[in-house]
Amino acid sequence: MSERRTDQLIKSVQVFSTGSGGQHKEHRYGSRLPSLLWVLTSRSWVEVPINVYVIEHRDGLVLFDAGLDPAIASDPTYISNAIGRFFRDRLFRLNIGPDDTLAKNLGRLGYAAAEVRTVVVSHLHFDHIGGIGEVPQAELLVSSDEWRLLSSPHPERDFILREHIELPGAQWRQIDFTPTDESLLAPFGSAHDVRGDGSMVLLPTPGHTPGSLSMLVRSGGGPPLLLVGDLTYDVGLLMKDQVPGTGDKTQLRSSFAKVRALKQKLPDLVILPTHDPAATKILRNNLPAS
Ligand SMILES: [Zn+2]
């Protein structure tokens, strides 16, 4: 896909989608109605991908988010909690086949799942952790604020499925953000540098969930990328401060403002949500090395 340069820390950034999902318009664009009302009554759906970003760093392969597990479509007990299943069916229409696994998608890009060294998980919702069982050798990075949700009374009601997260042998590592003196990152105040070389920096962007994070990817050969998970479903909405229909609106607005401040400092910044239908095209036009 991209010409590989060895003098750069980031050799390529690519994306694939593990199936797709339908979400309600109210979920994507926000609504004045109480969320329970639109969840139960809305009949309007928007089809979105469930992206996994694949970053080839000089020291190994890094994924941002791990997609959906095809078992969710074939196994009626994948979500074991009945209330969770009911709301899953009201909130999402999932369209995923047996060939949409993480490993098969990586294979189509020319990589083996065994090559993955690190998975950065933007947050713990089921459509972002589905492939972790296919990369048992990888270190799984998550914010400690997000990990704390696992000990809340009923995380499965918020689509955080412990049985698919706390897999035997899974190498989870909780990230605590530390103060950064890089002026560029000042709006965020704290950060975590994945490799210690500035090429992949995690930033706290709570709102969709309390521990959601984003990752800034920088290489010499292309524009900086900000992978934002589910902070927004559409960059245009983030730029005009239109928050989605779920999440903590105050936290979302605060994180939106920080991302916009970063965009002011880095005008060529490319912001990529996990459910961005245009991601493949955008990355093709903004390859780090070409
Ligand atoms: Zn999602």
Short mmCIF file of C-alpha atoms and ligand atoms in Angstrom, two decimals:
data_model
loop_
_atom_site.label_atom_id
_atom_site.label_comp_id
_atom_site.label_asym_id
_atom_site.label_seq_id
_atom_site.Cartn_x
_atom_site.Cartn_y
_atom_site.Cartn_z
CA MET A 1 0.00 0.00 0.00
CA SER A 2 2.70 2.46 0.95
CA GLU A 3 6.32 2.59 0.06
CA ARG A 4 8.30 1.66 3.17
CA ARG A 5 11.01 4.00 4.40
CA THR A 6 13.33 2.78 7.09
CA ASP A 7 14.45 6.21 8.21
CA GLN A 8 11.06 6.96 9.72
CA LEU A 9 9.63 5.69 12.98
CA ILE A 10 6.16 5.27 11.46
CA LYS A 11 6.37 3.38 8.20
CA SER A 12 2.66 3.22 7.38
CA VAL A 13 -0.82 3.69 8.81
CA GLN A 14 -3.65 1.64 7.35
CA VAL A 15 -7.19 0.77 8.37
CA PHE A 16 -9.65 -2.07 8.02
CA SER A 17 -13.17 -2.58 9.27
CA THR A 18 -14.36 -5.62 11.20
CA GLY A 19 -17.84 -5.73 9.71
CA SER A 20 -20.09 -2.73 10.06
CA GLY A 21 -22.79 -1.46 12.35
CA GLY A 22 -25.96 0.56 12.04
CA GLN A 23 -26.48 3.31 14.58
CA HIS A 24 -29.47 5.60 15.07
CA LYS A 25 -29.24 9.14 13.71
CA GLU A 26 -29.94 10.42 17.24
CA HIS A 27 -26.93 8.44 18.48
CA ARG A 28 -24.64 9.90 15.81
CA TYR A 29 -25.84 13.50 15.65
CA GLY A 30 -27.26 13.97 19.16
CA SER A 31 -30.87 14.61 20.17
CA ARG A 32 -32.85 16.85 22.49
CA LEU A 33 -34.93 13.81 23.48
CA PRO A 34 -33.94 11.75 26.54
CA SER A 35 -31.68 8.95 25.30
CA LEU A 36 -33.98 6.18 26.58
CA LEU A 37 -36.78 7.59 24.43
CA TRP A 38 -34.86 7.66 21.15
CA VAL A 39 -33.21 4.30 21.90
CA LEU A 40 -36.66 2.73 22.17
CA THR A 41 -38.45 4.61 19.39
CA SER A 42 -35.99 5.64 16.66
CA ARG A 43 -36.28 3.92 13.29
CA SER A 44 -33.55 5.83 11.47
CA TRP A 45 -30.22 4.07 10.98
CA VAL A 46 -26.81 5.17 9.68
CA GLU A 47 -24.35 2.47 8.54
CA VAL A 48 -20.81 2.87 9.93
CA PRO A 49 -17.61 0.81 9.84
CA ILE A 50 -15.95 -0.63 12.93
CA ASN A 51 -12.40 0.37 12.19
CA VAL A 52 -9.07 -0.93 13.40
CA TYR A 53 -6.08 1.30 12.64
CA VAL A 54 -2.82 -0.52 11.87
CA ILE A 55 0.35 1.44 12.55
CA GLU A 56 3.61 -0.07 11.37
CA HIS A 57 6.19 1.37 13.73
CA ARG A 58 9.86 0.66 13.20
CA ASP A 59 9.79 -1.50 16.37
CA GLY A 60 6.67 -3.50 15.48
CA LEU A 61 2.98 -3.41 14.71
CA VAL A 62 0.59 -1.32 16.81
CA LEU A 63 -3.21 -1.44 16.52
CA PHE A 64 -5.56 1.29 17.64
CA ASP A 65 -8.73 -0.52 18.74
CA ALA A 66 -9.40 -4.21 18.14
CA GLY A 67 -12.77 -4.21 16.38
CA LEU A 68 -15.73 -6.49 16.70
CA ASP A 69 -15.68 -10.26 17.30
CA PRO A 70 -17.74 -12.13 14.64
CA ALA A 71 -18.96 -14.39 17.48
CA ILE A 72 -21.32 -11.58 18.47
CA ALA A 73 -23.42 -12.39 15.38
CA SER A 74 -23.33 -16.19 15.68
CA ASP A 75 -23.39 -16.69 19.45
CA PRO A 76 -26.65 -15.56 21.07
CA THR A 77 -25.00 -15.58 24.50
CA TYR A 78 -22.02 -13.40 23.51
CA ILE A 79 -23.66 -10.69 25.59
CA SER A 80 -24.65 -12.77 28.59
CA ASN A 81 -26.77 -10.15 30.29
CA ALA A 82 -30.38 -10.03 29.00
CA ILE A 83 -30.80 -6.28 29.54
CA GLY A 84 -27.53 -5.68 27.72
CA ARG A 85 -28.72 -7.87 24.81
CA PHE A 86 -32.02 -6.00 24.60
CA PHE A 87 -30.34 -2.59 24.45
CA ARG A 88 -27.62 -3.86 22.09
CA ASP A 89 -30.36 -4.82 19.61
CA ARG A 90 -32.05 -1.42 20.04
CA LEU A 91 -28.80 0.56 19.72
CA PHE A 92 -26.83 -1.28 17.04
CA ARG A 93 -27.46 -3.35 13.93
CA LEU A 94 -24.34 -5.40 13.50
CA ASN A 95 -23.31 -6.77 10.15
CA ILE A 96 -20.29 -9.04 10.49
CA GLY A 97 -19.30 -12.32 8.86
CA PRO A 98 -16.90 -15.13 9.83
CA ASP A 99 -14.17 -13.67 7.59
CA ASP A 100 -14.19 -10.36 9.43
CA THR A 101 -11.82 -11.47 12.18
CA LEU A 102 -8.87 -9.35 13.22
CA ALA A 103 -6.40 -11.98 11.98
CA LYS A 104 -8.00 -12.36 8.55
CA ASN A 105 -8.20 -8.61 8.07
CA LEU A 106 -4.53 -8.23 9.06
CA GLY A 107 -3.72 -11.03 6.61
CA ARG A 108 -5.39 -9.11 3.80
CA LEU A 109 -2.97 -6.24 4.53
CA GLY A 110 -0.01 -8.64 4.48
CA TYR A 111 0.53 -8.93 8.23
CA ALA A 112 0.31 -11.87 10.65
CA ALA A 113 -1.61 -11.44 13.89
CA ALA A 114 1.51 -12.71 15.69
CA GLU A 115 3.34 -9.55 14.55
CA VAL A 116 1.13 -7.28 16.65
CA ARG A 117 3.14 -5.99 19.62
CA THR A 118 0.73 -3.47 21.07
CA VAL A 119 -3.00 -2.78 20.96
CA VAL A 120 -4.13 0.62 22.16
CA VAL A 121 -7.77 0.37 23.23
CA SER A 122 -9.60 3.71 23.03
CA HIS A 123 -12.23 2.41 25.48
CA LEU A 124 -13.66 -0.93 26.57
CA HIS A 125 -16.93 -1.14 24.59
CA PHE A 126 -17.42 -4.50 22.88
CA ASP A 127 -16.85 -3.11 19.37
CA HIS A 128 -13.35 -1.98 20.32
CA ILE A 129 -12.00 -5.09 22.09
CA GLY A 130 -13.43 -7.92 19.95
CA GLY A 131 -10.12 -9.07 18.45
CA ILE A 132 -7.89 -9.13 21.55
CA GLY A 133 -8.15 -12.92 21.85
CA GLU A 134 -6.41 -13.22 18.46
CA VAL A 135 -3.30 -11.35 19.61
CA PRO A 136 -2.43 -12.98 22.97
CA GLN A 137 1.23 -11.93 22.62
CA ALA A 138 0.36 -8.24 22.42
CA GLU A 139 0.39 -5.75 25.24
CA LEU A 140 -3.07 -4.17 25.57
CA LEU A 141 -3.00 -0.53 26.66
CA VAL A 142 -6.04 1.04 28.32
CA SER A 143 -6.42 4.06 30.58
CA SER A 144 -6.66 3.28 34.28
CA ASP A 145 -9.83 5.43 34.44
CA GLU A 146 -11.43 3.13 31.87
CA TRP A 147 -10.22 -0.03 33.60
CA ARG A 148 -11.92 1.11 36.80
CA LEU A 149 -15.29 0.72 35.05
CA LEU A 150 -14.84 -3.04 35.25
CA SER A 151 -15.41 -2.85 39.00
CA SER A 152 -18.61 -0.80 38.70
CA PRO A 153 -21.81 -2.68 39.66
CA HIS A 154 -23.05 -3.62 36.16
CA PRO A 155 -20.50 -2.74 33.46
CA GLU A 156 -22.30 -5.05 30.96
CA ARG A 157 -25.26 -2.66 30.97
CA ASP A 158 -22.90 -0.11 29.43
CA PHE A 159 -21.61 -2.62 26.87
CA ILE A 160 -18.44 -3.36 28.81
CA LEU A 161 -18.33 -7.16 28.77
CA ARG A 162 -15.92 -8.45 31.38
CA GLU A 163 -15.93 -12.02 30.03
CA HIS A 164 -14.55 -10.76 26.69
CA ILE A 165 -12.06 -8.34 28.27
CA GLU A 166 -10.54 -10.26 31.17
CA LEU A 167 -9.40 -13.15 28.96
CA PRO A 168 -6.97 -15.64 30.52
CA GLY A 169 -3.44 -14.57 29.64
CA ALA A 170 -4.48 -11.20 28.19
CA GLN A 171 -1.68 -8.74 28.83
CA TRP A 172 -3.55 -5.63 29.88
CA ARG A 173 -1.55 -2.63 31.01
CA GLN A 174 -3.24 0.35 32.58
CA ILE A 175 -1.98 3.78 31.52
CA ASP A 176 -1.80 6.72 33.90
CA PHE A 177 -1.28 9.95 32.03
CA THR A 178 1.60 12.07 33.28
CA PRO A 179 2.14 15.84 32.96
CA THR A 180 3.77 16.79 29.69
CA ASP A 181 5.91 19.84 29.00
CA GLU A 182 5.43 19.61 25.23
CA SER A 183 3.70 22.93 24.49
CA LEU A 184 1.83 21.41 21.55
CA LEU A 185 0.02 19.11 23.97
CA ALA A 186 -0.71 21.87 26.50
CA PRO A 187 -4.52 21.71 26.03
CA PHE A 188 -4.44 18.17 27.40
CA GLY A 189 -1.99 18.80 30.25
CA SER A 190 -0.97 15.15 30.44
CA ALA A 191 -0.07 12.41 28.02
CA HIS A 192 1.55 8.99 27.64
CA ASP A 193 4.23 8.35 25.04
CA VAL A 194 3.78 4.74 23.83
CA ARG A 195 7.35 4.15 22.59
CA GLY A 196 9.09 7.09 24.23
CA ASP A 197 9.98 8.54 20.83
CA GLY A 198 7.08 10.97 20.29
CA SER A 199 5.64 9.03 17.35
CA MET A 200 2.55 7.73 19.19
CA VAL A 201 1.23 9.77 22.10
CA LEU A 202 -1.89 8.88 24.07
CA LEU A 203 -4.11 11.73 25.27
CA PRO A 204 -7.04 11.64 27.69
CA THR A 205 -10.29 12.47 25.84
CA PRO A 206 -13.09 11.41 28.23
CA GLY A 207 -16.76 11.86 27.40
CA HIS A 208 -17.94 8.85 25.43
CA THR A 209 -16.77 6.88 28.46
CA PRO A 210 -14.93 8.27 31.52
CA GLY A 211 -11.60 6.73 30.47
CA SER A 212 -11.67 7.18 26.69
CA LEU A 213 -8.35 8.10 25.11
CA SER A 214 -7.03 9.26 21.74
CA MET A 215 -3.69 8.67 20.04
CA LEU A 216 -1.63 11.26 18.19
CA VAL A 217 0.49 9.62 15.46
CA ARG A 218 3.38 11.66 14.08
CA SER A 219 5.88 10.80 11.42
CA GLY A 220 8.17 12.87 9.27
CA GLY A 221 6.53 11.78 6.06
CA GLY A 222 2.92 12.92 6.34
CA PRO A 223 0.41 14.94 8.31
CA PRO A 224 -0.12 14.12 11.99
CA LEU A 225 -3.10 11.88 12.70
CA LEU A 226 -5.33 11.94 15.76
CA LEU A 227 -7.20 8.68 16.28
CA VAL A 228 -10.10 9.65 18.55
CA GLY A 229 -12.05 6.42 19.08
CA ASP A 230 -15.72 7.25 19.71
CA LEU A 231 -15.16 10.81 20.97
CA THR A 232 -17.14 11.76 17.87
CA TYR A 233 -18.61 9.80 14.97
CA ASP A 234 -18.00 12.63 12.52
CA VAL A 235 -15.17 15.17 12.60
CA GLY A 236 -17.42 17.91 11.18
CA LEU A 237 -19.66 17.56 14.24
CA LEU A 238 -16.68 17.86 16.60
CA MET A 239 -15.51 21.01 14.83
CA LYS A 240 -18.93 22.64 15.28
CA ASP A 241 -19.29 21.39 18.88
CA GLN A 242 -22.22 19.08 18.17
CA VAL A 243 -22.00 16.23 20.69
CA PRO A 244 -23.40 12.74 19.98
CA GLY A 245 -26.46 11.26 21.66
CA THR A 246 -24.61 9.23 24.28
CA GLY A 247 -21.88 10.00 26.79
CA ASP A 248 -21.22 12.79 29.27
CA LYS A 249 -21.95 16.02 27.38
CA THR A 250 -19.82 18.22 29.65
CA GLN A 251 -16.82 15.93 29.33
CA LEU A 252 -17.42 15.55 25.58
CA ARG A 253 -17.44 19.34 25.09
CA SER A 254 -14.28 19.72 27.17
CA SER A 255 -12.48 17.04 25.12
CA PHE A 256 -13.83 18.52 21.87
CA ALA A 257 -12.34 21.91 22.82
CA LYS A 258 -8.94 20.33 23.51
CA VAL A 259 -8.95 18.54 20.16
CA ARG A 260 -9.89 21.75 18.37
CA ALA A 261 -7.07 23.57 20.22
CA LEU A 262 -4.65 20.88 19.02
CA LYS A 263 -5.98 21.30 15.48
CA GLN A 264 -5.27 25.05 15.73
CA LYS A 265 -1.66 24.30 16.62
CA LEU A 266 -1.41 21.60 13.93
CA PRO A 267 -3.55 22.84 11.03
CA ASP A 268 -2.82 19.76 8.90
CA LEU A 269 -3.93 17.41 11.70
CA VAL A 270 -6.15 14.62 10.37
CA ILE A 271 -8.76 13.50 12.91
CA LEU A 272 -9.99 9.93 12.50
CA PRO A 273 -12.86 8.47 14.56
CA THR A 274 -13.09 4.69 14.89
CA HIS A 275 -16.44 4.70 13.07
CA ASP A 276 -15.35 7.04 10.26
CA PRO A 277 -16.63 5.75 6.89
CA ALA A 278 -14.08 7.92 5.06
CA ALA A 279 -11.00 6.62 6.92
CA THR A 280 -9.73 4.35 4.13
CA LYS A 281 -9.91 7.13 1.57
CA ILE A 282 -8.42 9.71 3.94
CA LEU A 283 -5.46 7.49 4.82
CA ARG A 284 -4.85 6.66 1.17
CA ASN A 285 -4.49 10.38 0.51
CA ASN A 286 -2.38 11.06 3.61
CA LEU A 287 0.11 8.26 3.80
CA PRO A 288 2.93 8.89 6.27
CA ALA A 289 5.41 7.57 3.74
CA SER A 290 4.67 7.70 0.05
ZN ZN B 1 -17.69 2.13 19.04
#
